Short mmCIF file of C-alpha atoms in Angstrom, two decimals:
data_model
loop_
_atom_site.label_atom_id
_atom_site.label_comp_id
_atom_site.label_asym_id
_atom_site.label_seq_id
_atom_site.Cartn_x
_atom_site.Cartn_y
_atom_site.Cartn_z
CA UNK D 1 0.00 0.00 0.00
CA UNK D 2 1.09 3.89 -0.33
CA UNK D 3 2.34 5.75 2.49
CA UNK D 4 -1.14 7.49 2.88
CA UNK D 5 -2.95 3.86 2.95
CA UNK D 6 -0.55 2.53 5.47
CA UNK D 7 -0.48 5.82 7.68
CA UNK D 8 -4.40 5.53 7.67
CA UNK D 9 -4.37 2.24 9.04
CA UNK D 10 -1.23 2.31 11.75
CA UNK D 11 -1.39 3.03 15.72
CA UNK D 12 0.25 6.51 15.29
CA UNK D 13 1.84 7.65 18.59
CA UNK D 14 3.87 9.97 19.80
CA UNK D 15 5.64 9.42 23.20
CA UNK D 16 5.95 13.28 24.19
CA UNK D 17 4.33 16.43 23.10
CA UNK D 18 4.43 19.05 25.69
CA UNK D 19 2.59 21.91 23.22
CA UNK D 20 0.21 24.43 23.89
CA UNK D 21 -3.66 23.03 24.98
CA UNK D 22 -6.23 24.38 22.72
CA UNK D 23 -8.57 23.16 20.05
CA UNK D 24 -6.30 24.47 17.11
CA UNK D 25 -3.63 22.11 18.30
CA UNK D 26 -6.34 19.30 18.81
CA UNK D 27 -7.88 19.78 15.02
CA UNK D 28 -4.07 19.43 13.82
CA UNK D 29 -3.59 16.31 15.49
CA UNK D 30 -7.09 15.06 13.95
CA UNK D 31 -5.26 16.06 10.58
CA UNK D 32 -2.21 14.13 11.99
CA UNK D 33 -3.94 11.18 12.18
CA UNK D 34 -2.29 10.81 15.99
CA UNK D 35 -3.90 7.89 17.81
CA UNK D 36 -2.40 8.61 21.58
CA UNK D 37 0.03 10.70 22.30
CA UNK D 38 1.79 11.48 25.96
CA UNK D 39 0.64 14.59 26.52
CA UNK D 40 2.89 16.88 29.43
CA UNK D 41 1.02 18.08 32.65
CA UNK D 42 3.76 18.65 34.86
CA UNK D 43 6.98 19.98 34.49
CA UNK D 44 8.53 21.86 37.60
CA UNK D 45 5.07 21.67 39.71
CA UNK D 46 4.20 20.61 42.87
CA UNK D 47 1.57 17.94 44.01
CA UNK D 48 -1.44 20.74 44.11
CA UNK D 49 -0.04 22.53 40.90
CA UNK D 50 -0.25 19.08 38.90
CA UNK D 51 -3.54 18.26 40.08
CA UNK D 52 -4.60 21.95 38.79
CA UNK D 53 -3.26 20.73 35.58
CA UNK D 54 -4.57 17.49 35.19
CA UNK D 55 -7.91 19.35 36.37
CA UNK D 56 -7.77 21.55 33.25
CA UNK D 57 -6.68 18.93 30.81
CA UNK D 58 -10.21 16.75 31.67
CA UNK D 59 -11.66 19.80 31.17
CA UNK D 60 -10.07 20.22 27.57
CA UNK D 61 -10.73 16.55 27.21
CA UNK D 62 -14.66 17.01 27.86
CA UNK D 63 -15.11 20.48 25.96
CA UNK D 64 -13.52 18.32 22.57
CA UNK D 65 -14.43 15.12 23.16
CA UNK D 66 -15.33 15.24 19.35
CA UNK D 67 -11.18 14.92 19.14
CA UNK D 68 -10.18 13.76 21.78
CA UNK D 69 -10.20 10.71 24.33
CA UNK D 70 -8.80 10.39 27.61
CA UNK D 71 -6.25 6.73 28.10
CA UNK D 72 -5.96 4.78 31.43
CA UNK D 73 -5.12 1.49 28.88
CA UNK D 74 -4.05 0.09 25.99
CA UNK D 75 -7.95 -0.74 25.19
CA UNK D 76 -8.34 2.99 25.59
CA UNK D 77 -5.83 3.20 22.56
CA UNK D 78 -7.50 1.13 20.44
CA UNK D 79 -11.05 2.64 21.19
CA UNK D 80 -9.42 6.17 20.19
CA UNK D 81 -8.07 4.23 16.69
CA UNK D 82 -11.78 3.15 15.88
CA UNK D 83 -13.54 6.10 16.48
CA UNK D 84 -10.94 8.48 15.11
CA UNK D 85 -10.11 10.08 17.64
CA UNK D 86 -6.45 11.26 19.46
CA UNK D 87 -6.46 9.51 23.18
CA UNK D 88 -4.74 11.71 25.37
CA UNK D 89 -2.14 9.88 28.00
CA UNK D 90 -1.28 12.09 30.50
CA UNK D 91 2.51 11.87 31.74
CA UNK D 92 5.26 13.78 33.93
CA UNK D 93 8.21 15.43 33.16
CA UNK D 94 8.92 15.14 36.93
CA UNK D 95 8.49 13.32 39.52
CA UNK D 96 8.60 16.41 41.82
CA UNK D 97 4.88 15.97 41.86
CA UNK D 98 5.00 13.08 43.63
CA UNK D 99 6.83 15.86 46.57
CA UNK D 100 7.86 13.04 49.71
CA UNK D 101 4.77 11.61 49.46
CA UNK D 102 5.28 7.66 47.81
CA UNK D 103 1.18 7.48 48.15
CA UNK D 104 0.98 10.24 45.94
CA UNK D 105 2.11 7.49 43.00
CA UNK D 106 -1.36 6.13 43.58
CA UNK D 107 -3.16 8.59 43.23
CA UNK D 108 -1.89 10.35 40.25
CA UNK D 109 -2.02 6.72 38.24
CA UNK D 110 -6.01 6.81 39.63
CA UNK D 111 -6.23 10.24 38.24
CA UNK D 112 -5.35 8.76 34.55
CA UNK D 113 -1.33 9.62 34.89
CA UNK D 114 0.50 7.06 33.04
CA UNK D 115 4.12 8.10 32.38
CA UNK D 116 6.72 9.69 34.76
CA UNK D 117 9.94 11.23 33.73
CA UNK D 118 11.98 10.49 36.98
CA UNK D 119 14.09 13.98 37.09
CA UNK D 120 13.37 16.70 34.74
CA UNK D 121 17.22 18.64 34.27
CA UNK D 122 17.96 19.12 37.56
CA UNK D 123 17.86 17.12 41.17
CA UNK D 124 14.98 16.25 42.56
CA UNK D 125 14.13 13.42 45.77
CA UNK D 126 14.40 10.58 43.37
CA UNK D 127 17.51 11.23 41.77
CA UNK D 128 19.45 13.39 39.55
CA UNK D 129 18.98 15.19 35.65
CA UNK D 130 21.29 15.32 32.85
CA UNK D 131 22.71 18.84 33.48
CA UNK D 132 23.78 17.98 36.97
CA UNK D 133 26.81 16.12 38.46
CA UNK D 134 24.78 12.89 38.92
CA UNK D 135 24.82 11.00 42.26
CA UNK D 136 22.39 8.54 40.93
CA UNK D 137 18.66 7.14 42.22
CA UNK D 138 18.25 7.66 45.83
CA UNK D 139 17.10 5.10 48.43
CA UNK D 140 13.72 7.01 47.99
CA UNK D 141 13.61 6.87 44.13
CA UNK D 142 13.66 3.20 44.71
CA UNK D 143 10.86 3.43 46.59
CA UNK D 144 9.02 5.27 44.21
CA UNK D 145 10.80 3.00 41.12
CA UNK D 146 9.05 -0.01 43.23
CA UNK D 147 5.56 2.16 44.22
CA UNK D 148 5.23 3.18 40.06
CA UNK D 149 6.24 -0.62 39.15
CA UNK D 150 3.05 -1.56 41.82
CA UNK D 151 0.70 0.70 40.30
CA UNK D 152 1.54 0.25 36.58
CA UNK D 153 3.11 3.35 35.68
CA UNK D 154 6.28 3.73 32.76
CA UNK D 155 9.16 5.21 34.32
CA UNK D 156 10.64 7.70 31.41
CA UNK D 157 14.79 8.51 31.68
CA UNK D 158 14.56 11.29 28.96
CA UNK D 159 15.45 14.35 30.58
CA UNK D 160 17.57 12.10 33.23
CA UNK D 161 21.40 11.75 34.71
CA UNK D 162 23.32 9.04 32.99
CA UNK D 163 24.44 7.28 36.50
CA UNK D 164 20.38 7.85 37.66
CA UNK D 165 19.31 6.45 34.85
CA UNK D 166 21.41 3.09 34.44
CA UNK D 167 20.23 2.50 37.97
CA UNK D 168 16.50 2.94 37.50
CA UNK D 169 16.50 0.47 34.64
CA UNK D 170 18.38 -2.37 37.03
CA UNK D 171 16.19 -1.36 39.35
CA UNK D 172 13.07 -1.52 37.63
CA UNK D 173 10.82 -4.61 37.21
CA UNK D 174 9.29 -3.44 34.39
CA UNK D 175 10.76 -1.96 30.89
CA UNK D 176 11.36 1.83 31.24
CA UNK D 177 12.32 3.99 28.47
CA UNK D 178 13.73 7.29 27.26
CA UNK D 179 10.37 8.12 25.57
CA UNK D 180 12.01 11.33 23.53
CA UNK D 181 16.21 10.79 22.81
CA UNK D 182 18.88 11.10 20.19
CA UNK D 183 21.77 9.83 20.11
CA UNK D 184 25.03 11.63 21.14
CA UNK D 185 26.68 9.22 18.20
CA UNK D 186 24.97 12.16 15.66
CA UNK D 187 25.33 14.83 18.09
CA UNK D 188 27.30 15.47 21.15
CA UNK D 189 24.85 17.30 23.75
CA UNK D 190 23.82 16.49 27.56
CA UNK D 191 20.29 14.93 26.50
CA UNK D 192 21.43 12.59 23.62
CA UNK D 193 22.60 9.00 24.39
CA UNK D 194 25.63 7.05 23.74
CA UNK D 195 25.42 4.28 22.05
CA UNK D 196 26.23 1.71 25.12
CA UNK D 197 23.82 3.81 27.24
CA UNK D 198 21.16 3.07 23.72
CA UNK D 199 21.95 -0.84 24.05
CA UNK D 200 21.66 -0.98 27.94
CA UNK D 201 18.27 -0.10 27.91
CA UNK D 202 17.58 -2.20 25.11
CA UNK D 203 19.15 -5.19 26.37
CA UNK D 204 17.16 -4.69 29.39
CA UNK D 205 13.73 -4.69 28.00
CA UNK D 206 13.74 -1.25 27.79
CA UNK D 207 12.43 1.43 25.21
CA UNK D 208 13.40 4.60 22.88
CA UNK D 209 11.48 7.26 21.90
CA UNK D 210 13.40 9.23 19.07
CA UNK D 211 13.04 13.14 19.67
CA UNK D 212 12.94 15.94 16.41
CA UNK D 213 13.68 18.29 19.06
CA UNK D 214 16.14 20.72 16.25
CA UNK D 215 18.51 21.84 18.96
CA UNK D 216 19.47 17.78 19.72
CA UNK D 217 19.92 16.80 15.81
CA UNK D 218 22.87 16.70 13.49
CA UNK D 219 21.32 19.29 11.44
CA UNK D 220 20.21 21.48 13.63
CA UNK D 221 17.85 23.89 12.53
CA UNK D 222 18.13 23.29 9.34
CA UNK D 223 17.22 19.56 9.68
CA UNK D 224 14.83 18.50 7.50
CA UNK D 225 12.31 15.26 8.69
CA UNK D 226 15.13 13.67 6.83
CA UNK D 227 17.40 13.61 9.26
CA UNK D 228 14.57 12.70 11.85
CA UNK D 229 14.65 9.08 10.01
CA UNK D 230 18.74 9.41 10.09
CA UNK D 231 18.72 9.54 13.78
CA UNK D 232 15.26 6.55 13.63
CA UNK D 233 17.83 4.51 11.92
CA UNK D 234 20.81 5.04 14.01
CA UNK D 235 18.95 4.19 16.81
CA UNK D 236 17.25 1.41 15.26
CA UNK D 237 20.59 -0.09 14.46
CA UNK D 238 21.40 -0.52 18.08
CA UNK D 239 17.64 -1.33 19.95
CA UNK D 240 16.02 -2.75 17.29
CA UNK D 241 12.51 -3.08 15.39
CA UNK D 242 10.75 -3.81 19.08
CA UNK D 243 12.48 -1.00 21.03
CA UNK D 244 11.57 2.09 18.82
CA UNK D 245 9.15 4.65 18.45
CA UNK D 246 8.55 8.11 18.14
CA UNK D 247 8.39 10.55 20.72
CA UNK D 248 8.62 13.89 18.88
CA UNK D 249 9.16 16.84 21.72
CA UNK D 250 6.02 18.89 19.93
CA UNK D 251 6.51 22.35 21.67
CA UNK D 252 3.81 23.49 18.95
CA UNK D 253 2.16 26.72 19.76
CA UNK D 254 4.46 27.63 22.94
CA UNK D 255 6.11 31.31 22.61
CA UNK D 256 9.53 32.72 24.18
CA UNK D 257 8.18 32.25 27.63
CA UNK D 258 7.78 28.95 27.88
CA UNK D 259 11.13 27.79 27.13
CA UNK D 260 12.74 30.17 29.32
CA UNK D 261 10.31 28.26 31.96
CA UNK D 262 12.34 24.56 30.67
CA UNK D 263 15.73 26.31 30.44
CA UNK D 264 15.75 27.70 33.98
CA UNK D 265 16.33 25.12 37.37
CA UNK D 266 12.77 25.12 39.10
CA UNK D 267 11.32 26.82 36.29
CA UNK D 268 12.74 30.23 37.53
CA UNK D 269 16.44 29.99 39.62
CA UNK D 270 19.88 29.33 37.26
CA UNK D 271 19.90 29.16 33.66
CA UNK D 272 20.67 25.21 32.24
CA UNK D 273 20.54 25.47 28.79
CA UNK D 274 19.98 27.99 25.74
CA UNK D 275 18.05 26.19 23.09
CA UNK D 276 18.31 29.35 20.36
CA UNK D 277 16.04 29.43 17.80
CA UNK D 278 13.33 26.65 17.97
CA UNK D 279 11.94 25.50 14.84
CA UNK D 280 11.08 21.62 14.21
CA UNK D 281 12.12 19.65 11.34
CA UNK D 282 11.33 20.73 7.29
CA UNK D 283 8.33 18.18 6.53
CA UNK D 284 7.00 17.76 9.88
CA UNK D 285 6.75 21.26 11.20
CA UNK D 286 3.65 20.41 13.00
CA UNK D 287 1.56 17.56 14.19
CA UNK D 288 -0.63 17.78 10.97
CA UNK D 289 1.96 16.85 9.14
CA UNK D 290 2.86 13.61 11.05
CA UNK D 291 1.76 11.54 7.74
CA UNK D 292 5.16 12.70 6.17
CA UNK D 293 6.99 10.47 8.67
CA UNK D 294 5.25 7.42 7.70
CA UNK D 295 6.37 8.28 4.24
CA UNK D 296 9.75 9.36 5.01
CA UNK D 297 10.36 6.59 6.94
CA UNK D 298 9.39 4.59 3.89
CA UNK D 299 11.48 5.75 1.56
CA UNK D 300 14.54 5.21 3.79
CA UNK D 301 13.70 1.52 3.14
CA UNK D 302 11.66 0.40 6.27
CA UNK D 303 8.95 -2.13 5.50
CA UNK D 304 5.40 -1.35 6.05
CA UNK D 305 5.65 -3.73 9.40
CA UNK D 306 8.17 -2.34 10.64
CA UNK D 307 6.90 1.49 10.00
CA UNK D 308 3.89 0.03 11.75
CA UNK D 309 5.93 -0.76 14.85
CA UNK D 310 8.07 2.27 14.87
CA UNK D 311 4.78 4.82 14.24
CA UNK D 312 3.01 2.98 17.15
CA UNK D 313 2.79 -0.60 18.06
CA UNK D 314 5.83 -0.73 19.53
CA UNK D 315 4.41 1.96 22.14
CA UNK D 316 1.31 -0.10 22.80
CA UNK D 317 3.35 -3.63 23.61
CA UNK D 318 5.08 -1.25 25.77
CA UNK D 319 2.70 0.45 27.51
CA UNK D 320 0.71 -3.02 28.06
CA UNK D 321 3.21 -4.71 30.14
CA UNK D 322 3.48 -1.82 31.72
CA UNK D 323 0.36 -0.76 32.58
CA UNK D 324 -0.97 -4.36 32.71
CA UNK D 325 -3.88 -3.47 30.60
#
């Protein structure tokens, strides 16, 4: 079949779009053809500041529930696939939420939360990010590594020390993942991956999400989707066709503000990072135009199957031993 055919029919999902809530965004994802993706509600916020958000994203959910779908399972996924709609997974960027409080785990996977990033930059209680000398998980992040494993939620490594994150996936009893990555073998940068940190996780069970994020490719801004599918196949070469997927980084809509809310420790102390100009790939500039990957990714030489897997199947296997359901 053509790439249009075969992007009709695939689980399309994307692992991590933190981009601005509003019905513009949710019509482009329609015209995406997005199944699920793993939407952001907290990144720097406390317990009560993340419950505000996940309050407002039901909200969002009910006002376009023409769109959109809200996930606790893989069923969920499926259901959103048959009645054309986007499910929306709601996910961390931090397990700051979670504040001292390991109960807090339970409640936030009751509340429909079903991916945490364990550090977001920076230390946290649980362990350490990737623009920090990094002591590694603490004897509470294993507590909260077990309490998430309990309850069914992915741990995600994305944003996460290298020493922190080699010991979450040993410590883990489930597969975590870096659900949005690229690897430092393309680019050299604090939030890509080597290659033996790439095949750790795989050879562990664990999962990659490849990024577009422009800043974190070869090409830089000038990358075209391209080079997205260079760094899919890189990374492919190492994890495999069962350990891949897409987990774009969508920032779509967001202004100035925003990112100097990422680039700054806390969301307003020391500056981490300078991103520059942010622009995503040529050919998939926004989610609409997610039906370009499937193509792209064809005429790099994938087979339909395994574009199938990569776009989204490999997510749901994931997410189902995960989640259990």
């Amino acid at each position: 079949m053509n790439a249009a055919e075969l992007h009709d029919k695939a689980i399309v999902i994307d692992g991590l779009i933190c981009a601005k809530w509003n019905r513009e965004l949710f019509e482009d994802m329609a015209k995406g053809k997005l199944t699920a993706a793993n939407c952001t509600v907290s990144f720097w916020e406390n317990f009560e500041g993340t419950v505000r958000n996940v309050v407002e994203m039901n909200q969002l959910i009910e006002a376009n529930s023409d769109l959109l779908t809200k996930v606790y399972t893989t069923a969920d996924i499926h259901r959103a696939k048959a009645e054309g709609k986007t499910g929306v997974m709601m996910g961390f960027q931090n397990a700051h939420a979670f504040e001292d409080q390991i109960g807090y785990v339970q409640i936030f996977k009751d509340l429909g939360v079903g991916i945490v990033q364990m550090c977001y930059n920076t230390q946290n209680l649980v362990g350490t990010g990737c623009y920090e000398r990094d002591g590694g998980l603490s004897g509470f992040g294993r507590e909260i590594v077990a309490e998430m494993n309990r309850v069914g939620m992915l741990c995600d490594l994305s944003h996460v020390g290298p020493n922190t994150a080699k010991e979450v996936i040993i410590e883990s009893n489930k597969p975590v993942a870096y659900s949005h990555c690229l690897p430092s073998g393309l680019k050299e940068h604090p939030r890509n991956r080597s290659d033996e940190e790439l095949k750790f996780i795989a050879d562990n069970g664990g999962f990659v999400g490849v990024t577009m994020f422009t800043p974190f490719l070869k090409a830089g801004v000038n990358a075209t989707v391209d080079d997205y599918v260079e760094a899919i196949q890189y990374i492919y070469n190492i994890v495999g066709e069962d350990a891949i997927g897409i987990g774009t980084d969508f920032t779509q809509g967001h202004g100035h503000d925003f990112f100097e809310y990422l680039t700054h420790d806390k969301g307003y102390a020391r500056r981490l990072t300078r991103f520059g100009e942010i622009i995503n790939p040529k050919g998939i500039r926004t989610v609409g135009e997610f039906p370009n990957l499937t193509e792209a990714l064809l005429k790099h030489g994938f087979s339909e199957r395994q574009v199938c897997k990569i776009m989204g199947e490999n997510w749901v296997n994931l997410l189902k031993e995960v989640w259990g359901s």
